[in-house]
Structures are given as structure tokens and as C-alpha cells.
Amino acid sequence: PLRGAKLTLIDMWPMISNAPLPPPLASVAADAEGKFLFERVPPGTYLLSADCPGYARSPYHPDGPRARGIPFG
């Protein structure tokens, strides 16, 4: 967990349907313990990315940071 990291949800439907990419659905900052919460997110398929000063931006993947990002939902 990274405190102060900016976490962003991107709706994957436009990517799946070849439509233009919309702006991020939601962005939140992690707290002092690295915890975060997205509220009122509608059902769908999303890409989660994290951005924190001093670290490379990285999409979420259950196999770790070197794996390619995957949609989830």
C-alpha cells in the first residue's frame, strides 16, 4: 500500500466496443495507511491504475506489478 497514491477507475466498455475512451470514472487518494474506497460505482468492467510520486504508473494485476493490466468487474 502507498499512502497518498492516486487511484483511478477507467470504464473498459469503450475499449471493448472500440468507442473513444471516456474520462476516468472515479479517482480517489489513498489514506495514510494506503487504504482507499470507491463509492457508488455502477456494475461494469474497469481498469484500476495507481499513480504515486516516485513510482511508475501501474495498472492493477493480481500476478503483480510486472504483469499486464487486466479489466475486472
PDB file of C-alpha atoms in Angstrom:
ATOM      1  CA  PRO A   1       0.000   0.000   0.000  1.00  0.00           C
ATOM      2  CA  LEU A   2       1.167   3.508  -0.841  1.00  0.00           C
ATOM      3  CA  ARG A   3      -0.156   6.393   1.214  1.00  0.00           C
ATOM      4  CA  GLY A   4      -1.246   9.323  -0.887  1.00  0.00           C
ATOM      5  CA  ALA A   5      -1.365   7.308  -4.103  1.00  0.00           C
ATOM      6  CA  LYS A   6      -3.983   8.451  -6.628  1.00  0.00           C
ATOM      7  CA  LEU A   7      -6.134   5.518  -7.722  1.00  0.00           C
ATOM      8  CA  THR A   8      -8.224   5.766 -10.867  1.00  0.00           C
ATOM      9  CA  LEU A   9     -11.021   3.614 -12.298  1.00  0.00           C
ATOM     10  CA  ILE A  10     -11.466   3.620 -16.064  1.00  0.00           C
ATOM     11  CA  ASP A  11     -14.578   2.112 -17.655  1.00  0.00           C
ATOM     12  CA  MET A  12     -13.435  -0.626 -20.047  1.00  0.00           C
ATOM     13  CA  TRP A  13     -16.647  -0.736 -22.132  1.00  0.00           C
ATOM     14  CA  PRO A  14     -15.460   1.884 -24.657  1.00  0.00           C
ATOM     15  CA  MET A  15     -12.225  -0.085 -25.149  1.00  0.00           C
ATOM     16  CA  ILE A  16     -14.183  -3.300 -25.654  1.00  0.00           C
ATOM     17  CA  SER A  17     -16.634  -1.646 -28.063  1.00  0.00           C
ATOM     18  CA  ASN A  18     -13.940   0.390 -29.929  1.00  0.00           C
ATOM     19  CA  ALA A  19     -15.566   3.683 -28.850  1.00  0.00           C
ATOM     20  CA  PRO A  20     -13.493   6.717 -27.808  1.00  0.00           C
ATOM     21  CA  LEU A  21     -12.001   6.396 -24.337  1.00  0.00           C
ATOM     22  CA  PRO A  22     -14.044   8.323 -21.751  1.00  0.00           C
ATOM     23  CA  PRO A  23     -12.537  10.260 -18.845  1.00  0.00           C
ATOM     24  CA  PRO A  24     -11.831   8.221 -15.700  1.00  0.00           C
ATOM     25  CA  LEU A  25     -14.992   7.139 -13.875  1.00  0.00           C
ATOM     26  CA  ALA A  26     -13.558   7.982 -10.462  1.00  0.00           C
ATOM     27  CA  SER A  27     -10.301   8.936  -8.745  1.00  0.00           C
ATOM     28  CA  VAL A  28      -9.508   8.735  -5.041  1.00  0.00           C
ATOM     29  CA  ALA A  29      -6.428   9.225  -2.892  1.00  0.00           C
ATOM     30  CA  ALA A  30      -5.168   6.528  -0.547  1.00  0.00           C
ATOM     31  CA  ASP A  31      -5.086   7.488   3.128  1.00  0.00           C
ATOM     32  CA  ALA A  32      -2.082   7.424   5.488  1.00  0.00           C
ATOM     33  CA  GLU A  33      -2.319   3.620   5.668  1.00  0.00           C
ATOM     34  CA  GLY A  34      -2.629   3.183   1.895  1.00  0.00           C
ATOM     35  CA  LYS A  35      -6.341   2.333   2.131  1.00  0.00           C
ATOM     36  CA  PHE A  36      -8.872   3.648  -0.359  1.00  0.00           C
ATOM     37  CA  LEU A  37     -12.554   3.301  -1.221  1.00  0.00           C
ATOM     38  CA  PHE A  38     -14.515   3.956  -4.395  1.00  0.00           C
ATOM     39  CA  GLU A  39     -18.153   4.644  -3.564  1.00  0.00           C
ATOM     40  CA  ARG A  40     -21.266   4.231  -5.723  1.00  0.00           C
ATOM     41  CA  VAL A  41     -19.500   2.514  -8.632  1.00  0.00           C
ATOM     42  CA  PRO A  42     -22.039   1.059 -11.052  1.00  0.00           C
ATOM     43  CA  PRO A  43     -21.627  -2.569 -12.194  1.00  0.00           C
ATOM     44  CA  GLY A  44     -19.215  -2.864 -15.086  1.00  0.00           C
ATOM     45  CA  THR A  45     -15.719  -3.784 -16.192  1.00  0.00           C
ATOM     46  CA  TYR A  46     -12.947  -1.461 -15.049  1.00  0.00           C
ATOM     47  CA  LEU A  47      -9.211  -0.934 -15.186  1.00  0.00           C
ATOM     48  CA  LEU A  48      -7.675   0.204 -11.880  1.00  0.00           C
ATOM     49  CA  SER A  49      -4.457   2.194 -12.009  1.00  0.00           C
ATOM     50  CA  ALA A  50      -2.324   3.756  -9.294  1.00  0.00           C
ATOM     51  CA  ASP A  51      -0.113   6.805  -9.534  1.00  0.00           C
ATOM     52  CA  CYS A  52       2.226   7.958  -6.752  1.00  0.00           C
ATOM     53  CA  PRO A  53       5.191  10.354  -6.887  1.00  0.00           C
ATOM     54  CA  GLY A  54       8.434   8.416  -7.122  1.00  0.00           C
ATOM     55  CA  TYR A  55       6.775   5.323  -8.669  1.00  0.00           C
ATOM     56  CA  ALA A  56       5.854   4.371 -12.229  1.00  0.00           C
ATOM     57  CA  ARG A  57       2.122   4.441 -13.008  1.00  0.00           C
ATOM     58  CA  SER A  58       0.846   0.898 -12.942  1.00  0.00           C
ATOM     59  CA  PRO A  59      -2.415  -0.876 -13.771  1.00  0.00           C
ATOM     60  CA  TYR A  60      -3.647  -3.497 -11.297  1.00  0.00           C
ATOM     61  CA  HIS A  61      -2.908  -7.161 -11.975  1.00  0.00           C
ATOM     62  CA  PRO A  62      -3.332  -9.979  -9.440  1.00  0.00           C
ATOM     63  CA  ASP A  63       0.002 -11.508 -10.530  1.00  0.00           C
ATOM     64  CA  GLY A  64       1.978  -8.411  -9.556  1.00  0.00           C
ATOM     65  CA  PRO A  65       3.291  -5.169 -10.997  1.00  0.00           C
ATOM     66  CA  ARG A  66       5.232  -6.688 -13.898  1.00  0.00           C
ATOM     67  CA  ALA A  67       2.150  -8.378 -15.358  1.00  0.00           C
ATOM     68  CA  ARG A  68      -0.035  -6.602 -17.899  1.00  0.00           C
ATOM     69  CA  GLY A  69      -3.175  -4.881 -16.518  1.00  0.00           C
ATOM     70  CA  ILE A  70      -6.465  -6.717 -16.821  1.00  0.00           C
ATOM     71  CA  PRO A  71     -10.047  -5.498 -16.697  1.00  0.00           C
ATOM     72  CA  PHE A  72     -12.117  -6.609 -13.719  1.00  0.00           C
ATOM     73  CA  GLY A  73     -15.654  -6.159 -12.593  1.00  0.00           C
TER      74      GLY A  73
END
